[in-house]
């Protein structure tokens, strides 16, 4: 977060420097208020760039065996540009090395780890083991003791990216 703040300040100073150069090139015919305007727009522009490139940056940091299976895009009122182009605020990654497939009562079942990344003031990462019945599409999260959480049972479609990656 400190580096982001530093980058925002540098972007603002750089944009203000461009405005100063433009004023000098026009022999001060441009108004003085163009300097803080450029500074503010430079800082805002970097912040918008940073927020929209967060997903690609996080994705590039993942190991090659990780597969993005879901993303969430949204908008918030303090980021008015996100109403026009929603930005990715969270995504779920499957650790393909953790997938263990078994046959249980004539049904293919897979156990695997899912990691969820959320964009907040400090990035939040959570992980959880899951079971997926490939015959029915039933997805069950597991607790720390690898016990199924039946209250959180949900069905996923066979066209879902998670199903395709785990049950192929």
PDB file of N, CA and C in Angstrom, residues 64-134:
ATOM      1  N   UNK A  64       1.765 -21.520 -12.013  1.00  0.00           N
ATOM      2  CA  UNK A  64       1.206 -21.942 -13.300  1.00  0.00           C
ATOM      3  C   UNK A  64       0.120 -22.991 -13.153  1.00  0.00           C
ATOM      4  N   UNK A  65       0.099 -23.754 -12.062  1.00  0.00           N
ATOM      5  CA  UNK A  65      -0.933 -24.771 -11.892  1.00  0.00           C
ATOM      6  C   UNK A  65      -2.248 -24.223 -11.341  1.00  0.00           C
ATOM      7  N   UNK A  66      -2.307 -22.944 -11.046  1.00  0.00           N
ATOM      8  CA  UNK A  66      -3.563 -22.352 -10.577  1.00  0.00           C
ATOM      9  C   UNK A  66      -4.410 -21.925 -11.771  1.00  0.00           C
ATOM     10  N   UNK A  67      -5.724 -22.110 -11.615  1.00  0.00           N
ATOM     11  CA  UNK A  67      -6.671 -21.807 -12.688  1.00  0.00           C
ATOM     12  C   UNK A  67      -7.772 -20.921 -12.116  1.00  0.00           C
ATOM     13  N   UNK A  68      -8.015 -19.780 -12.739  1.00  0.00           N
ATOM     14  CA  UNK A  68      -9.098 -18.904 -12.308  1.00  0.00           C
ATOM     15  C   UNK A  68     -10.414 -19.526 -12.761  1.00  0.00           C
ATOM     16  N   UNK A  69     -11.307 -19.801 -11.792  1.00  0.00           N
ATOM     17  CA  UNK A  69     -12.576 -20.449 -12.121  1.00  0.00           C
ATOM     18  C   UNK A  69     -13.777 -19.519 -11.960  1.00  0.00           C
ATOM     19  N   UNK A  70     -13.590 -18.369 -11.316  1.00  0.00           N
ATOM     20  CA  UNK A  70     -14.702 -17.423 -11.164  1.00  0.00           C
ATOM     21  C   UNK A  70     -14.154 -16.031 -10.878  1.00  0.00           C
ATOM     22  N   UNK A  71     -14.858 -15.028 -11.375  1.00  0.00           N
ATOM     23  CA  UNK A  71     -14.535 -13.634 -11.063  1.00  0.00           C
ATOM     24  C   UNK A  71     -15.817 -12.918 -10.660  1.00  0.00           C
ATOM     25  N   UNK A  72     -15.660 -11.872  -9.870  1.00  0.00           N
ATOM     26  CA  UNK A  72     -16.787 -11.034  -9.465  1.00  0.00           C
ATOM     27  C   UNK A  72     -16.462  -9.591  -9.822  1.00  0.00           C
ATOM     28  N   UNK A  73     -17.352  -8.979 -10.552  1.00  0.00           N
ATOM     29  CA  UNK A  73     -17.184  -7.566 -10.909  1.00  0.00           C
ATOM     30  C   UNK A  73     -18.294  -6.774 -10.234  1.00  0.00           C
ATOM     31  N   UNK A  74     -17.976  -5.559  -9.872  1.00  0.00           N
ATOM     32  CA  UNK A  74     -18.978  -4.747  -9.211  1.00  0.00           C
ATOM     33  C   UNK A  74     -18.660  -3.272  -9.307  1.00  0.00           C
ATOM     34  N   UNK A  75     -19.509  -2.494  -8.666  1.00  0.00           N
ATOM     35  CA  UNK A  75     -19.304  -1.050  -8.638  1.00  0.00           C
ATOM     36  C   UNK A  75     -19.646  -0.536  -7.244  1.00  0.00           C
ATOM     37  N   UNK A  76     -19.014   0.576  -6.883  1.00  0.00           N
ATOM     38  CA  UNK A  76     -19.255   1.220  -5.601  1.00  0.00           C
ATOM     39  C   UNK A  76     -19.362   2.723  -5.824  1.00  0.00           C
ATOM     40  N   UNK A  77     -20.088   3.391  -4.953  1.00  0.00           N
ATOM     41  CA  UNK A  77     -20.395   4.802  -5.201  1.00  0.00           C
ATOM     42  C   UNK A  77     -19.172   5.710  -5.110  1.00  0.00           C
ATOM     43  N   UNK A  78     -18.143   5.345  -4.336  1.00  0.00           N
ATOM     44  CA  UNK A  78     -16.957   6.209  -4.259  1.00  0.00           C
ATOM     45  C   UNK A  78     -16.002   5.987  -5.423  1.00  0.00           C
ATOM     46  N   UNK A  79     -16.343   5.070  -6.307  1.00  0.00           N
ATOM     47  CA  UNK A  79     -15.609   4.878  -7.558  1.00  0.00           C
ATOM     48  C   UNK A  79     -16.608   5.037  -8.698  1.00  0.00           C
ATOM     49  N   UNK A  80     -17.000   6.249  -9.022  1.00  0.00           N
ATOM     50  CA  UNK A  80     -18.081   6.439  -9.995  1.00  0.00           C
ATOM     51  C   UNK A  80     -17.775   5.868 -11.374  1.00  0.00           C
ATOM     52  N   UNK A  81     -16.503   5.746 -11.743  1.00  0.00           N
ATOM     53  CA  UNK A  81     -16.157   5.171 -13.046  1.00  0.00           C
ATOM     54  C   UNK A  81     -16.533   3.693 -13.115  1.00  0.00           C
ATOM     55  N   UNK A  82     -16.675   3.038 -11.955  1.00  0.00           N
ATOM     56  CA  UNK A  82     -17.012   1.611 -11.962  1.00  0.00           C
ATOM     57  C   UNK A  82     -18.469   1.369 -12.356  1.00  0.00           C
ATOM     58  N   UNK A  83     -19.295   2.406 -12.390  1.00  0.00           N
ATOM     59  CA  UNK A  83     -20.666   2.245 -12.889  1.00  0.00           C
ATOM     60  C   UNK A  83     -20.671   2.104 -14.408  1.00  0.00           C
ATOM     61  N   UNK A  84     -19.694   2.695 -15.071  1.00  0.00           N
ATOM     62  CA  UNK A  84     -19.615   2.618 -16.530  1.00  0.00           C
ATOM     63  C   UNK A  84     -18.912   1.341 -16.982  1.00  0.00           C
ATOM     64  N   UNK A  85     -17.816   1.015 -16.316  1.00  0.00           N
ATOM     65  CA  UNK A  85     -17.072  -0.216 -16.613  1.00  0.00           C
ATOM     66  C   UNK A  85     -16.807  -0.906 -15.273  1.00  0.00           C
ATOM     67  N   UNK A  86     -17.626  -1.910 -14.916  1.00  0.00           N
ATOM     68  CA  UNK A  86     -17.410  -2.587 -13.629  1.00  0.00           C
ATOM     69  C   UNK A  86     -16.020  -3.208 -13.559  1.00  0.00           C
ATOM     70  N   UNK A  87     -15.422  -3.134 -12.369  1.00  0.00           N
ATOM     71  CA  UNK A  87     -14.083  -3.685 -12.198  1.00  0.00           C
ATOM     72  C   UNK A  87     -14.143  -4.975 -11.390  1.00  0.00           C
ATOM     73  N   UNK A  88     -13.183  -5.848 -11.620  1.00  0.00           N
ATOM     74  CA  UNK A  88     -13.131  -7.121 -10.907  1.00  0.00           C
ATOM     75  C   UNK A  88     -12.667  -6.850  -9.483  1.00  0.00           C
ATOM     76  N   UNK A  89     -13.493  -7.260  -8.520  1.00  0.00           N
ATOM     77  CA  UNK A  89     -13.189  -7.019  -7.114  1.00  0.00           C
ATOM     78  C   UNK A  89     -12.832  -8.300  -6.361  1.00  0.00           C
ATOM     79  N   UNK A  90     -13.082  -9.462  -6.971  1.00  0.00           N
ATOM     80  CA  UNK A  90     -12.746 -10.739  -6.334  1.00  0.00           C
ATOM     81  C   UNK A  90     -12.645 -11.815  -7.401  1.00  0.00           C
ATOM     82  N   UNK A  91     -11.855 -12.828  -7.106  1.00  0.00           N
ATOM     83  CA  UNK A  91     -11.787 -13.976  -8.007  1.00  0.00           C
ATOM     84  C   UNK A  91     -11.430 -15.223  -7.214  1.00  0.00           C
ATOM     85  N   UNK A  92     -11.791 -16.372  -7.785  1.00  0.00           N
ATOM     86  CA  UNK A  92     -11.559 -17.662  -7.145  1.00  0.00           C
ATOM     87  C   UNK A  92     -10.612 -18.478  -8.007  1.00  0.00           C
ATOM     88  N   UNK A  93      -9.633 -19.096  -7.360  1.00  0.00           N
ATOM     89  CA  UNK A  93      -8.600 -19.859  -8.053  1.00  0.00           C
ATOM     90  C   UNK A  93      -8.632 -21.309  -7.571  1.00  0.00           C
ATOM     91  N   UNK A  94      -8.556 -22.220  -8.516  1.00  0.00           N
ATOM     92  CA  UNK A  94      -8.441 -23.646  -8.221  1.00  0.00           C
ATOM     93  C   UNK A  94      -6.967 -24.031  -8.265  1.00  0.00           C
ATOM     94  N   UNK A  95      -6.513 -24.710  -7.220  1.00  0.00           N
ATOM     95  CA  UNK A  95      -5.160 -25.264  -7.223  1.00  0.00           C
ATOM     96  C   UNK A  95      -5.248 -26.628  -7.896  1.00  0.00           C
ATOM     97  N   UNK A  96      -4.881 -26.695  -9.167  1.00  0.00           N
ATOM     98  CA  UNK A  96      -5.059 -27.938  -9.928  1.00  0.00           C
ATOM     99  C   UNK A  96      -4.153 -29.065  -9.431  1.00  0.00           C
ATOM    100  N   UNK A  97      -3.085 -28.733  -8.706  1.00  0.00           N
ATOM    101  CA  UNK A  97      -2.232 -29.781  -8.131  1.00  0.00           C
ATOM    102  C   UNK A  97      -2.901 -30.458  -6.943  1.00  0.00           C
ATOM    103  N   UNK A  98      -3.881 -29.801  -6.338  1.00  0.00           N
ATOM    104  CA  UNK A  98      -4.522 -30.361  -5.148  1.00  0.00           C
ATOM    105  C   UNK A  98      -5.705 -31.270  -5.479  1.00  0.00           C
ATOM    106  N   UNK A  99      -6.080 -31.385  -6.735  1.00  0.00           N
ATOM    107  CA  UNK A  99      -7.262 -32.176  -7.107  1.00  0.00           C
ATOM    108  C   UNK A  99      -6.965 -33.664  -6.928  1.00  0.00           C
ATOM    109  N   UNK A 100      -7.813 -34.314  -6.123  1.00  0.00           N
ATOM    110  CA  UNK A 100      -7.722 -35.758  -5.894  1.00  0.00           C
ATOM    111  C   UNK A 100      -9.063 -36.360  -6.289  1.00  0.00           C
ATOM    112  N   UNK A 101      -9.053 -37.231  -7.306  1.00  0.00           N
ATOM    113  CA  UNK A 101     -10.291 -37.845  -7.795  1.00  0.00           C
ATOM    114  C   UNK A 101     -10.409 -39.267  -7.246  1.00  0.00           C
ATOM    115  N   UNK A 102     -11.638 -39.626  -6.827  1.00  0.00           N
ATOM    116  CA  UNK A 102     -11.916 -40.956  -6.288  1.00  0.00           C
ATOM    117  C   UNK A 102     -13.280 -41.426  -6.770  1.00  0.00           C
ATOM    118  N   UNK A 103     -13.531 -42.716  -6.644  1.00  0.00           N
ATOM    119  CA  UNK A 103     -14.853 -43.291  -6.891  1.00  0.00           C
ATOM    120  C   UNK A 103     -15.455 -43.611  -5.531  1.00  0.00           C
ATOM    121  N   UNK A 104     -16.599 -43.013  -5.214  1.00  0.00           N
ATOM    122  CA  UNK A 104     -17.295 -43.275  -3.961  1.00  0.00           C
ATOM    123  C   UNK A 104     -18.712 -43.695  -4.304  1.00  0.00           C
ATOM    124  N   UNK A 105     -19.060 -44.942  -3.989  1.00  0.00           N
ATOM    125  CA  UNK A 105     -20.397 -45.485  -4.267  1.00  0.00           C
ATOM    126  C   UNK A 105     -20.775 -45.277  -5.729  1.00  0.00           C
ATOM    127  N   UNK A 106     -19.889 -45.660  -6.624  1.00  0.00           N
ATOM    128  CA  UNK A 106     -20.102 -45.566  -8.077  1.00  0.00           C
ATOM    129  C   UNK A 106     -20.275 -44.143  -8.588  1.00  0.00           C
ATOM    130  N   UNK A 107     -19.836 -43.159  -7.823  1.00  0.00           N
ATOM    131  CA  UNK A 107     -19.910 -41.764  -8.274  1.00  0.00           C
ATOM    132  C   UNK A 107     -18.508 -41.160  -8.217  1.00  0.00           C
ATOM    133  N   UNK A 108     -18.106 -40.481  -9.276  1.00  0.00           N
ATOM    134  CA  UNK A 108     -16.799 -39.816  -9.235  1.00  0.00           C
ATOM    135  C   UNK A 108     -16.856 -38.584  -8.329  1.00  0.00           C
ATOM    136  N   UNK A 109     -15.930 -38.524  -7.382  1.00  0.00           N
ATOM    137  CA  UNK A 109     -15.869 -37.426  -6.418  1.00  0.00           C
ATOM    138  C   UNK A 109     -14.455 -36.853  -6.455  1.00  0.00           C
ATOM    139  N   UNK A 110     -14.359 -35.539  -6.365  1.00  0.00           N
ATOM    140  CA  UNK A 110     -13.053 -34.877  -6.372  1.00  0.00           C
ATOM    141  C   UNK A 110     -12.928 -33.975  -5.152  1.00  0.00           C
ATOM    142  N   UNK A 111     -11.758 -34.007  -4.541  1.00  0.00           N
ATOM    143  CA  UNK A 111     -11.441 -33.107  -3.436  1.00  0.00           C
ATOM    144  C   UNK A 111     -10.367 -32.149  -3.929  1.00  0.00           C
ATOM    145  N   UNK A 112     -10.502 -30.868  -3.570  1.00  0.00           N
ATOM    146  CA  UNK A 112      -9.572 -29.857  -4.075  1.00  0.00           C
ATOM    147  C   UNK A 112      -9.598 -28.627  -3.189  1.00  0.00           C
ATOM    148  N   UNK A 113      -8.632 -27.741  -3.411  1.00  0.00           N
ATOM    149  CA  UNK A 113      -8.536 -26.474  -2.676  1.00  0.00           C
ATOM    150  C   UNK A 113      -8.935 -25.317  -3.587  1.00  0.00           C
ATOM    151  N   UNK A 114      -9.760 -24.426  -3.042  1.00  0.00           N
ATOM    152  CA  UNK A 114     -10.108 -23.183  -3.729  1.00  0.00           C
ATOM    153  C   UNK A 114      -9.554 -22.015  -2.922  1.00  0.00           C
ATOM    154  N   UNK A 115      -9.000 -21.047  -3.620  1.00  0.00           N
ATOM    155  CA  UNK A 115      -8.486 -19.825  -3.003  1.00  0.00           C
ATOM    156  C   UNK A 115      -9.311 -18.656  -3.513  1.00  0.00           C
ATOM    157  N   UNK A 116      -9.725 -17.794  -2.596  1.00  0.00           N
ATOM    158  CA  UNK A 116     -10.517 -16.622  -2.969  1.00  0.00           C
ATOM    159  C   UNK A 116      -9.711 -15.367  -2.650  1.00  0.00           C
ATOM    160  N   UNK A 117      -9.546 -14.524  -3.658  1.00  0.00           N
ATOM    161  CA  UNK A 117      -8.821 -13.262  -3.525  1.00  0.00           C
ATOM    162  C   UNK A 117      -9.831 -12.123  -3.613  1.00  0.00           C
ATOM    163  N   UNK A 118      -9.793 -11.211  -2.634  1.00  0.00           N
ATOM    164  CA  UNK A 118     -10.693 -10.059  -2.629  1.00  0.00           C
ATOM    165  C   UNK A 118      -9.879  -8.778  -2.585  1.00  0.00           C
ATOM    166  N   UNK A 119     -10.289  -7.822  -3.420  1.00  0.00           N
ATOM    167  CA  UNK A 119      -9.625  -6.520  -3.444  1.00  0.00           C
ATOM    168  C   UNK A 119     -10.243  -5.651  -2.359  1.00  0.00           C
ATOM    169  N   UNK A 120      -9.456  -5.340  -1.367  1.00  0.00           N
ATOM    170  CA  UNK A 120      -9.860  -4.438  -0.303  1.00  0.00           C
ATOM    171  C   UNK A 120      -8.707  -3.462  -0.095  1.00  0.00           C
ATOM    172  N   UNK A 121      -8.753  -2.662   0.962  1.00  0.00           N
ATOM    173  CA  UNK A 121      -7.626  -1.752   1.194  1.00  0.00           C
ATOM    174  C   UNK A 121      -6.331  -2.546   1.354  1.00  0.00           C
ATOM    175  N   UNK A 122      -6.422  -3.741   1.920  1.00  0.00           N
ATOM    176  CA  UNK A 122      -5.330  -4.715   1.921  1.00  0.00           C
ATOM    177  C   UNK A 122      -5.934  -5.979   1.328  1.00  0.00           C
ATOM    178  N   UNK A 123      -5.286  -6.555   0.330  1.00  0.00           N
ATOM    179  CA  UNK A 123      -5.851  -7.726  -0.337  1.00  0.00           C
ATOM    180  C   UNK A 123      -6.103  -8.846   0.665  1.00  0.00           C
ATOM    181  N   UNK A 124      -7.281  -9.465   0.539  1.00  0.00           N
ATOM    182  CA  UNK A 124      -7.690 -10.535   1.443  1.00  0.00           C
ATOM    183  C   UNK A 124      -7.688 -11.854   0.681  1.00  0.00           C
ATOM    184  N   UNK A 125      -7.031 -12.865   1.236  1.00  0.00           N
ATOM    185  CA  UNK A 125      -6.965 -14.191   0.615  1.00  0.00           C
ATOM    186  C   UNK A 125      -7.488 -15.209   1.619  1.00  0.00           C
ATOM    187  N   UNK A 126      -8.415 -16.053   1.168  1.00  0.00           N
ATOM    188  CA  UNK A 126      -8.898 -17.148   1.999  1.00  0.00           C
ATOM    189  C   UNK A 126      -8.842 -18.429   1.182  1.00  0.00           C
ATOM    190  N   UNK A 127      -8.721 -19.547   1.865  1.00  0.00           N
ATOM    191  CA  UNK A 127      -8.678 -20.832   1.169  1.00  0.00           C
ATOM    192  C   UNK A 127      -9.531 -21.848   1.919  1.00  0.00           C
ATOM    193  N   UNK A 128     -10.023 -22.819   1.157  1.00  0.00           N
ATOM    194  CA  UNK A 128     -10.881 -23.829   1.748  1.00  0.00           C
ATOM    195  C   UNK A 128     -10.893 -25.065   0.865  1.00  0.00           C
ATOM    196  N   UNK A 129     -10.899 -26.230   1.509  1.00  0.00           N
ATOM    197  CA  UNK A 129     -11.016 -27.488   0.775  1.00  0.00           C
ATOM    198  C   UNK A 129     -12.486 -27.715   0.416  1.00  0.00           C
ATOM    199  N   UNK A 130     -12.710 -28.353  -0.725  1.00  0.00           N
ATOM    200  CA  UNK A 130     -14.066 -28.642  -1.201  1.00  0.00           C
ATOM    201  C   UNK A 130     -14.142 -30.060  -1.740  1.00  0.00           C
ATOM    202  N   UNK A 131     -15.370 -30.587  -1.763  1.00  0.00           N
ATOM    203  CA  UNK A 131     -15.683 -31.856  -2.416  1.00  0.00           C
ATOM    204  C   UNK A 131     -16.674 -31.571  -3.526  1.00  0.00           C
ATOM    205  N   UNK A 132     -16.479 -32.208  -4.668  1.00  0.00           N
ATOM    206  CA  UNK A 132     -17.407 -32.054  -5.784  1.00  0.00           C
ATOM    207  C   UNK A 132     -17.797 -33.434  -6.284  1.00  0.00           C
ATOM    208  N   UNK A 133     -19.101 -33.708  -6.271  1.00  0.00           N
ATOM    209  CA  UNK A 133     -19.630 -34.941  -6.843  1.00  0.00           C
ATOM    210  C   UNK A 133     -19.800 -34.684  -8.333  1.00  0.00           C
ATOM    211  N   UNK A 134     -18.971 -35.311  -9.138  1.00  0.00           N
ATOM    212  CA  UNK A 134     -18.986 -35.046 -10.578  1.00  0.00           C
ATOM    213  C   UNK A 134     -20.234 -35.597 -11.261  1.00  0.00           C
TER     214      UNK A 134
END
